[in-house]
PDB file of C-alpha atoms in Angstrom:
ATOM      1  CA  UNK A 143      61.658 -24.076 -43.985  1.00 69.00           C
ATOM      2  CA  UNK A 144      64.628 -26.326 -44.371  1.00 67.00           C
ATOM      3  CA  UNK A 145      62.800 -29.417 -43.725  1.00 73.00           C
ATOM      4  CA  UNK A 146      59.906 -28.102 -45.656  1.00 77.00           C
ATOM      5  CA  UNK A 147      62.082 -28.118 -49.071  1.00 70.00           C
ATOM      6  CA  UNK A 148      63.203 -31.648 -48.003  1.00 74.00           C
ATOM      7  CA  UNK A 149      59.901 -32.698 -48.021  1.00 76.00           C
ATOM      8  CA  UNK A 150      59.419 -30.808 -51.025  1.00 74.00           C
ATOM      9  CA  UNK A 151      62.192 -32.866 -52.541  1.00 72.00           C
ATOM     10  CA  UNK A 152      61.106 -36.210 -51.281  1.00 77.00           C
ATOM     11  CA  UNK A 153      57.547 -35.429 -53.126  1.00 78.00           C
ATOM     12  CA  UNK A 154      58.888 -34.140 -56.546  1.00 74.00           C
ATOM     13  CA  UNK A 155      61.521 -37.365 -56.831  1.00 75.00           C
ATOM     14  CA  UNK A 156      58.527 -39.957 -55.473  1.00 74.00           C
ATOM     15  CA  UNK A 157      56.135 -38.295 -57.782  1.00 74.00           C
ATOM     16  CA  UNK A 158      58.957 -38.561 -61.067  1.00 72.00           C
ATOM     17  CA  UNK A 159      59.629 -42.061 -60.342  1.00 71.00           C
ATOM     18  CA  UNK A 160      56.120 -43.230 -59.978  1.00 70.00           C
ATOM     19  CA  UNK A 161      55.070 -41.545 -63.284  1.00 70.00           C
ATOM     20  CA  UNK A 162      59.131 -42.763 -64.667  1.00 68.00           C
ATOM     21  CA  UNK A 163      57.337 -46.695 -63.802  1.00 66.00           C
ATOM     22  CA  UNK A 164      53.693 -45.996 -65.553  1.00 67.00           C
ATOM     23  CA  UNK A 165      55.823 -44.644 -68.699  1.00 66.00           C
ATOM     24  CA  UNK A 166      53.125 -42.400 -69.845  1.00 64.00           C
ATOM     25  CA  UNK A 167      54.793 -39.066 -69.353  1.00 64.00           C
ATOM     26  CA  UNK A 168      57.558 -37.273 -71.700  1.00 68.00           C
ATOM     27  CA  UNK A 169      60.956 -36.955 -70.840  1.00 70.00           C
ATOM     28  CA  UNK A 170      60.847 -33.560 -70.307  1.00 70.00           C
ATOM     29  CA  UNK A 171      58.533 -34.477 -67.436  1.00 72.00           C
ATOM     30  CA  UNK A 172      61.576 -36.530 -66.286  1.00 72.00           C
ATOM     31  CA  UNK A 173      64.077 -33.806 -66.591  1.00 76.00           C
ATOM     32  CA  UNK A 174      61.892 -30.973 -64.737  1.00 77.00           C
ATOM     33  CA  UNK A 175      61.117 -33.361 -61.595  1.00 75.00           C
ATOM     34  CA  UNK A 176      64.686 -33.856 -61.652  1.00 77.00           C
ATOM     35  CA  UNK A 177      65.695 -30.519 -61.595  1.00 81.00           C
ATOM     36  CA  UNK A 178      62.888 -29.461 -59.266  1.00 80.00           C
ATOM     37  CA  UNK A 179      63.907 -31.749 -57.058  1.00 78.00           C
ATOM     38  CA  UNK A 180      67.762 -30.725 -57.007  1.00 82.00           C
ATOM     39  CA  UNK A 181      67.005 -26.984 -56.606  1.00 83.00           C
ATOM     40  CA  UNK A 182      64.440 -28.018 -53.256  1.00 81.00           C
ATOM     41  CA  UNK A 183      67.240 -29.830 -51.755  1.00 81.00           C
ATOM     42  CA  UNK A 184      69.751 -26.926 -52.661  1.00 84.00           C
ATOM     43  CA  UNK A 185      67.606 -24.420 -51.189  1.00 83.00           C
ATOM     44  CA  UNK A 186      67.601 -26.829 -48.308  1.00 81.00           C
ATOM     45  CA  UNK A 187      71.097 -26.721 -47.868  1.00 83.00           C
ATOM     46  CA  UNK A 188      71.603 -23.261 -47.907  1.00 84.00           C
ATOM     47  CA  UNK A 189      68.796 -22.276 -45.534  1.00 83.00           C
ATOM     48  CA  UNK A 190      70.798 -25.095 -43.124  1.00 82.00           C
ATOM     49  CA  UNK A 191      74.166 -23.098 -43.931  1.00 82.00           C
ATOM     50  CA  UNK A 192      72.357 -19.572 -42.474  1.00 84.00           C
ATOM     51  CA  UNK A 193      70.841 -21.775 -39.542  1.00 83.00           C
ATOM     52  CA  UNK A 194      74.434 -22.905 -38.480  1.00 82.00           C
ATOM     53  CA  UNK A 195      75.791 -19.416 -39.214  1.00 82.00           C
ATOM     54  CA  UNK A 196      72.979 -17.801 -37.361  1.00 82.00           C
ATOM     55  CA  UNK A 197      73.489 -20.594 -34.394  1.00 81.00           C
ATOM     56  CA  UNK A 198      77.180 -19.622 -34.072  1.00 79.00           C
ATOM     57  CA  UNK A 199      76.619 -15.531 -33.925  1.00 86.00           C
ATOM     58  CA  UNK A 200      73.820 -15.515 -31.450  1.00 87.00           C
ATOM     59  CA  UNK A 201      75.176 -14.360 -27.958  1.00 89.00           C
ATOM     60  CA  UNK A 202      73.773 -16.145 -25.083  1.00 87.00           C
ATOM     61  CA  UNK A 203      74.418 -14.016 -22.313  1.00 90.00           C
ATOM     62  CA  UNK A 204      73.331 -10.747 -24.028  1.00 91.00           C
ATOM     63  CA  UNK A 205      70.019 -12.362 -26.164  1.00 88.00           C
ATOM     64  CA  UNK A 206      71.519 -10.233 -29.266  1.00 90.00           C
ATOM     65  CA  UNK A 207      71.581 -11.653 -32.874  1.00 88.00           C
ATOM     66  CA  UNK A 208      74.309 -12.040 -35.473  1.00 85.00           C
ATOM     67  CA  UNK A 209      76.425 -11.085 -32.430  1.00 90.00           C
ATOM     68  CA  UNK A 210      79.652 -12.903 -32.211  1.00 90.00           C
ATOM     69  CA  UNK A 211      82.790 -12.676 -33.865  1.00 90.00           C
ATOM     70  CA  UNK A 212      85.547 -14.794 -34.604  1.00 89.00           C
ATOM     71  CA  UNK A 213      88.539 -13.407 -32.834  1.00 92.00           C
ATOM     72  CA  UNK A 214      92.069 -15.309 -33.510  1.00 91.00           C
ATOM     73  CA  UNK A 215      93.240 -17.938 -35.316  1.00 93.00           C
ATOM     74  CA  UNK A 216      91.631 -21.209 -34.974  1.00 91.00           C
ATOM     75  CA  UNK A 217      93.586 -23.999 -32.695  1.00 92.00           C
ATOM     76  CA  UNK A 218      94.202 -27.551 -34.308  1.00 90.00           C
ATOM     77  CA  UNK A 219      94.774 -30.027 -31.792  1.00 92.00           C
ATOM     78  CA  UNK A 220      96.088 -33.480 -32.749  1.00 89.00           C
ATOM     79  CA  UNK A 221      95.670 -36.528 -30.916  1.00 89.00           C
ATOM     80  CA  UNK A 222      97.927 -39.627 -31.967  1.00 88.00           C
ATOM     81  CA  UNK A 223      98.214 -42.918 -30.498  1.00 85.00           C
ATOM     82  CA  UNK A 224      98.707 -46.538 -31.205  1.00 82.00           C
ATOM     83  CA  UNK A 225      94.591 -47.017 -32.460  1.00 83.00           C
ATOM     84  CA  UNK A 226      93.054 -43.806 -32.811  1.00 88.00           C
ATOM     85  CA  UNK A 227      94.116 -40.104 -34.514  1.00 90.00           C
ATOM     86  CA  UNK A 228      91.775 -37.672 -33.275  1.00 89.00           C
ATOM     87  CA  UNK A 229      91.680 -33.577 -34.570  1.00 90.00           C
ATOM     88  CA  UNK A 230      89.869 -30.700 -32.649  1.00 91.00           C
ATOM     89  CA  UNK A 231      89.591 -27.431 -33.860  1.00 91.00           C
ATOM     90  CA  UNK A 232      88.957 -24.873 -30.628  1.00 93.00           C
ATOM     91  CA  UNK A 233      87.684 -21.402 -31.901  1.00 90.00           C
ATOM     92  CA  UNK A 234      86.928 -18.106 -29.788  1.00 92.00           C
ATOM     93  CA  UNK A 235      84.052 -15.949 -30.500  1.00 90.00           C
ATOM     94  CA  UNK A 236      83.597 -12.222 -28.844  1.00 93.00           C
ATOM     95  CA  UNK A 237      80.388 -10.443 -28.490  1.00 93.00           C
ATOM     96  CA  UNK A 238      80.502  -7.018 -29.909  1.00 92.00           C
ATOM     97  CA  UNK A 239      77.801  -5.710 -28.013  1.00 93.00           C
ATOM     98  CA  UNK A 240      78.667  -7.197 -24.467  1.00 93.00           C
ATOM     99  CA  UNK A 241      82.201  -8.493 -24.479  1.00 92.00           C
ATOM    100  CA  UNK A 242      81.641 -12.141 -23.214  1.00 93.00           C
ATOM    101  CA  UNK A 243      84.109 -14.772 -25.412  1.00 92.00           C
ATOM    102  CA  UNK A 244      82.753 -18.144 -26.120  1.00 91.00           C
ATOM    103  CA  UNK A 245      84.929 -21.396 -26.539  1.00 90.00           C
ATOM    104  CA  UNK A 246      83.978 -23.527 -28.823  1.00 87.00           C
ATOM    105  CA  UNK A 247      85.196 -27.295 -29.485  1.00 90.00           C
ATOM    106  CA  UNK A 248      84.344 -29.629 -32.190  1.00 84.00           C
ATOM    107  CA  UNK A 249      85.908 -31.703 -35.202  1.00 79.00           C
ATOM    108  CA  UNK A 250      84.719 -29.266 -37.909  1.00 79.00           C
ATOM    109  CA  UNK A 251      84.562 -30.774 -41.749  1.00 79.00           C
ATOM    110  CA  UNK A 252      87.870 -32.627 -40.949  1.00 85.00           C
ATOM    111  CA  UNK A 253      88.016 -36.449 -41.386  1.00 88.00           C
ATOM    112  CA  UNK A 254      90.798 -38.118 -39.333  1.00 90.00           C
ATOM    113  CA  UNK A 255      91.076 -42.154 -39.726  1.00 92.00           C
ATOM    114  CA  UNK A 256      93.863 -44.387 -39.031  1.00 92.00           C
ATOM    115  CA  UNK A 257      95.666 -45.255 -42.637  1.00 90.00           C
ATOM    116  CA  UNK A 258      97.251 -48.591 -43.645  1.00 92.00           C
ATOM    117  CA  UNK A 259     100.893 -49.343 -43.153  1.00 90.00           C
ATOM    118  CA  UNK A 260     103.118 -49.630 -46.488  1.00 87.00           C
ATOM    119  CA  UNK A 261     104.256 -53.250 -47.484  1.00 86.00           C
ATOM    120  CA  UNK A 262     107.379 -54.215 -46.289  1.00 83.00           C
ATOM    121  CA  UNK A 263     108.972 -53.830 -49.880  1.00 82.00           C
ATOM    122  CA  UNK A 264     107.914 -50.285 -50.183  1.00 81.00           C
ATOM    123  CA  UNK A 265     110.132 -49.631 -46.902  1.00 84.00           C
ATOM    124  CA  UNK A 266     113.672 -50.967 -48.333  1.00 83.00           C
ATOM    125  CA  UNK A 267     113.960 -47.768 -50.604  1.00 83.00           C
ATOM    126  CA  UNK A 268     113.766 -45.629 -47.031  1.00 85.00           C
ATOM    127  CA  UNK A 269     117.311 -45.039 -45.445  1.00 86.00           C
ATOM    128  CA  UNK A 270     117.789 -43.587 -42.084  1.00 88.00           C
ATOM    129  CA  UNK A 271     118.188 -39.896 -41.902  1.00 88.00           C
ATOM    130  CA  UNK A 272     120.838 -40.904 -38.683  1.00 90.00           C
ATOM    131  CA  UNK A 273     123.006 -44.056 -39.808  1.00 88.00           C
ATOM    132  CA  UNK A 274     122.355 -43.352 -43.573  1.00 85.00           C
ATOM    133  CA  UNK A 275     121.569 -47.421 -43.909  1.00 81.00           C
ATOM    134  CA  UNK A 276     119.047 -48.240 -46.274  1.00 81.00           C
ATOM    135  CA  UNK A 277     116.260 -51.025 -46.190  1.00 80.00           C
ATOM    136  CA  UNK A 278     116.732 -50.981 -41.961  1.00 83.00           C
ATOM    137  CA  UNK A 279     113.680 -48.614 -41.421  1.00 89.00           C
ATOM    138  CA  UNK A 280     110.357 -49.951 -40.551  1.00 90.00           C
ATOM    139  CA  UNK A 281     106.771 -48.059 -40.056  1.00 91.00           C
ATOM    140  CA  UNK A 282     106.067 -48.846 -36.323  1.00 90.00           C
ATOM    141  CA  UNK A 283     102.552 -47.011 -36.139  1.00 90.00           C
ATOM    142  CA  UNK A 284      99.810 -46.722 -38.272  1.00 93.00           C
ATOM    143  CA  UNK A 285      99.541 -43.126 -40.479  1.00 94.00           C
ATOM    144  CA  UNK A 286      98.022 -40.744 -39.413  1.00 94.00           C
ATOM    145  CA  UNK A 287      95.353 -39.629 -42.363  1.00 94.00           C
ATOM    146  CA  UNK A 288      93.153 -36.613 -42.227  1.00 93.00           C
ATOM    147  CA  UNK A 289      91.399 -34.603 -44.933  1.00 91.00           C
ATOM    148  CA  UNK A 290      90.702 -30.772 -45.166  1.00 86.00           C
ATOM    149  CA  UNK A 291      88.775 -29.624 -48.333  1.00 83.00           C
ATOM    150  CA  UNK A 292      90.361 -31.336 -51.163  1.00 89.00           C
ATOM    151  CA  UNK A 293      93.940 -32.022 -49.672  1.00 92.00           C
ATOM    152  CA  UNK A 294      94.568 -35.681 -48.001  1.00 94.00           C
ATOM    153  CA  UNK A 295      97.165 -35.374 -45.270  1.00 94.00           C
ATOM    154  CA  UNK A 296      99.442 -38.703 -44.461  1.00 94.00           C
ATOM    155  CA  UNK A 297     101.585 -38.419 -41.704  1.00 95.00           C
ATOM    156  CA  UNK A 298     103.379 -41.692 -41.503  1.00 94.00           C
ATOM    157  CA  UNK A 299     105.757 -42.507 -38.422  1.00 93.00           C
ATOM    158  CA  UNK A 300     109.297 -44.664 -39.010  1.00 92.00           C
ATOM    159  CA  UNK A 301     111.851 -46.174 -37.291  1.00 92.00           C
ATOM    160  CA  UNK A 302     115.106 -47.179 -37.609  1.00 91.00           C
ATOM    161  CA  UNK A 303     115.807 -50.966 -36.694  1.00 89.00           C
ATOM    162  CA  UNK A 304     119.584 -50.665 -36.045  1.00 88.00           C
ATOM    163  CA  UNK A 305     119.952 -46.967 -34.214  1.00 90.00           C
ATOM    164  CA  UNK A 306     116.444 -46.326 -32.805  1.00 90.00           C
ATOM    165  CA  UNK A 307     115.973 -43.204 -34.949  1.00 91.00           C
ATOM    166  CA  UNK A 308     112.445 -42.203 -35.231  1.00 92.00           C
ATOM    167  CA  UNK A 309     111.388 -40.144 -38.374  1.00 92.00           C
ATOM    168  CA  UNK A 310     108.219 -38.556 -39.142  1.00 91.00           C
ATOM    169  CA  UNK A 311     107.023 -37.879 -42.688  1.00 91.00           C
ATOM    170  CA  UNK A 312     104.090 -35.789 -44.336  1.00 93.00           C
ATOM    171  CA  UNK A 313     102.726 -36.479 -47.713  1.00 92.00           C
ATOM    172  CA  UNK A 314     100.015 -33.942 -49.151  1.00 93.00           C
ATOM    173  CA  UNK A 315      98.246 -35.105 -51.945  1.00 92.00           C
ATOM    174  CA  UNK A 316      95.062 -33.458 -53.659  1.00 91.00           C
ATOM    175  CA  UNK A 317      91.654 -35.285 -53.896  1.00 85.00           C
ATOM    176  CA  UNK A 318      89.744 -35.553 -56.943  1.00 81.00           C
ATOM    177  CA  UNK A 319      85.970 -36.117 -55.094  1.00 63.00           C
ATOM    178  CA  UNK A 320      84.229 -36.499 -58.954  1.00 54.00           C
ATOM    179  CA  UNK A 321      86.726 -39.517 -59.320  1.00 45.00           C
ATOM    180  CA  UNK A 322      85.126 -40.909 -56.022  1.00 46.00           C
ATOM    181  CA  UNK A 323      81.234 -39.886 -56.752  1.00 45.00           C
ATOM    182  CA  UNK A 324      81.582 -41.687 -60.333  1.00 43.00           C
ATOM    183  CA  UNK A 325      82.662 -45.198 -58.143  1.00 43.00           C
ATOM    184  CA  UNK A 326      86.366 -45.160 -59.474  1.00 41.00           C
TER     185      UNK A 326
END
């Protein structure tokens, strides 16, 4: 059914724009395949959103439905290193009809990247939290970055040029997506 509405969709906005280009239609013609086509692809979405929750539920080893449940928190594992930041999430389901506990693995909705290191003249502000010396700190790995909902995670990773202290730092900072959809 999913693909159906996407097809659906597909139609309605090929159909608008074709009669949009002979420019014989009202706008209100304009405006309806518009919306049509927004609520296909929304009922789309959803119906993919019970697929994946229906996916996850179904027990293998018993053949029941809507079966699992989450037991636990979920696990977060980082992965750090010179030229690639890596984040699994590892979550445990339990049948309630049989008992058997799946593993499960995967990224989730989290984007990790590799950031950009700060200019050199954004690092003379920085003192060491060892020696107290300011300006002799330098960022000797690339931040970490990684985004959960609307919150932007920068985990950035100094050093101290005179005593060797390493320092780790976390900035949090909340994303405004509309900002990013409207090209700003």
């Amino acid at each position: 059914m999913s693909k159906i509405f996407v097809l659906l969709c597909i139609t309605i906005a090929l159909g608008t724009t074709i009669n949009f280009l002979d420019n014989e239609t009202s706008e209100w013609f304009y405006i309806l395949g518009i919306m049509a086509s927004l609520v296909s692809i929304i009922i789309s979405l959803c119906i993919q959103n019970v697929l994946e929750y229906y996916q996850d539920t179904f027990c293998r080893e018993c053949g029941n439905k809507l079966a699992y449940e989450e037991i636990g928190e979920p696990i977060m594992k980082e992965t750090s290193n010179l030229g690639d930041y890596t984040l699994t999430v590892t979550r445990h389901w339990k049948c309630r009809y049989c008992g058997n506990v799946d593993t499960r693995e995967g990224p989730e909705n989290i984007f990790t990247e590799k950031g950009k290191m700060l200019p050199v003249i954004h690092l003379k502000n920085i003192e060491c939290k060892k020696c107290s010396l300011p300006g002799a700190v330098v960022e000797f790995k690339k931040p970490d970055v990684k985004e959960i909902g609307n919150k932007r995670i920068t985990r950035r990773y100094y050093k101290c040029t005179l005593c060797g202290h390493e320092d780790i730092s976390e900035d949090e900072e909340t994303i405004n997506r509309s900002a990013y959809a409207c090209g700003s």
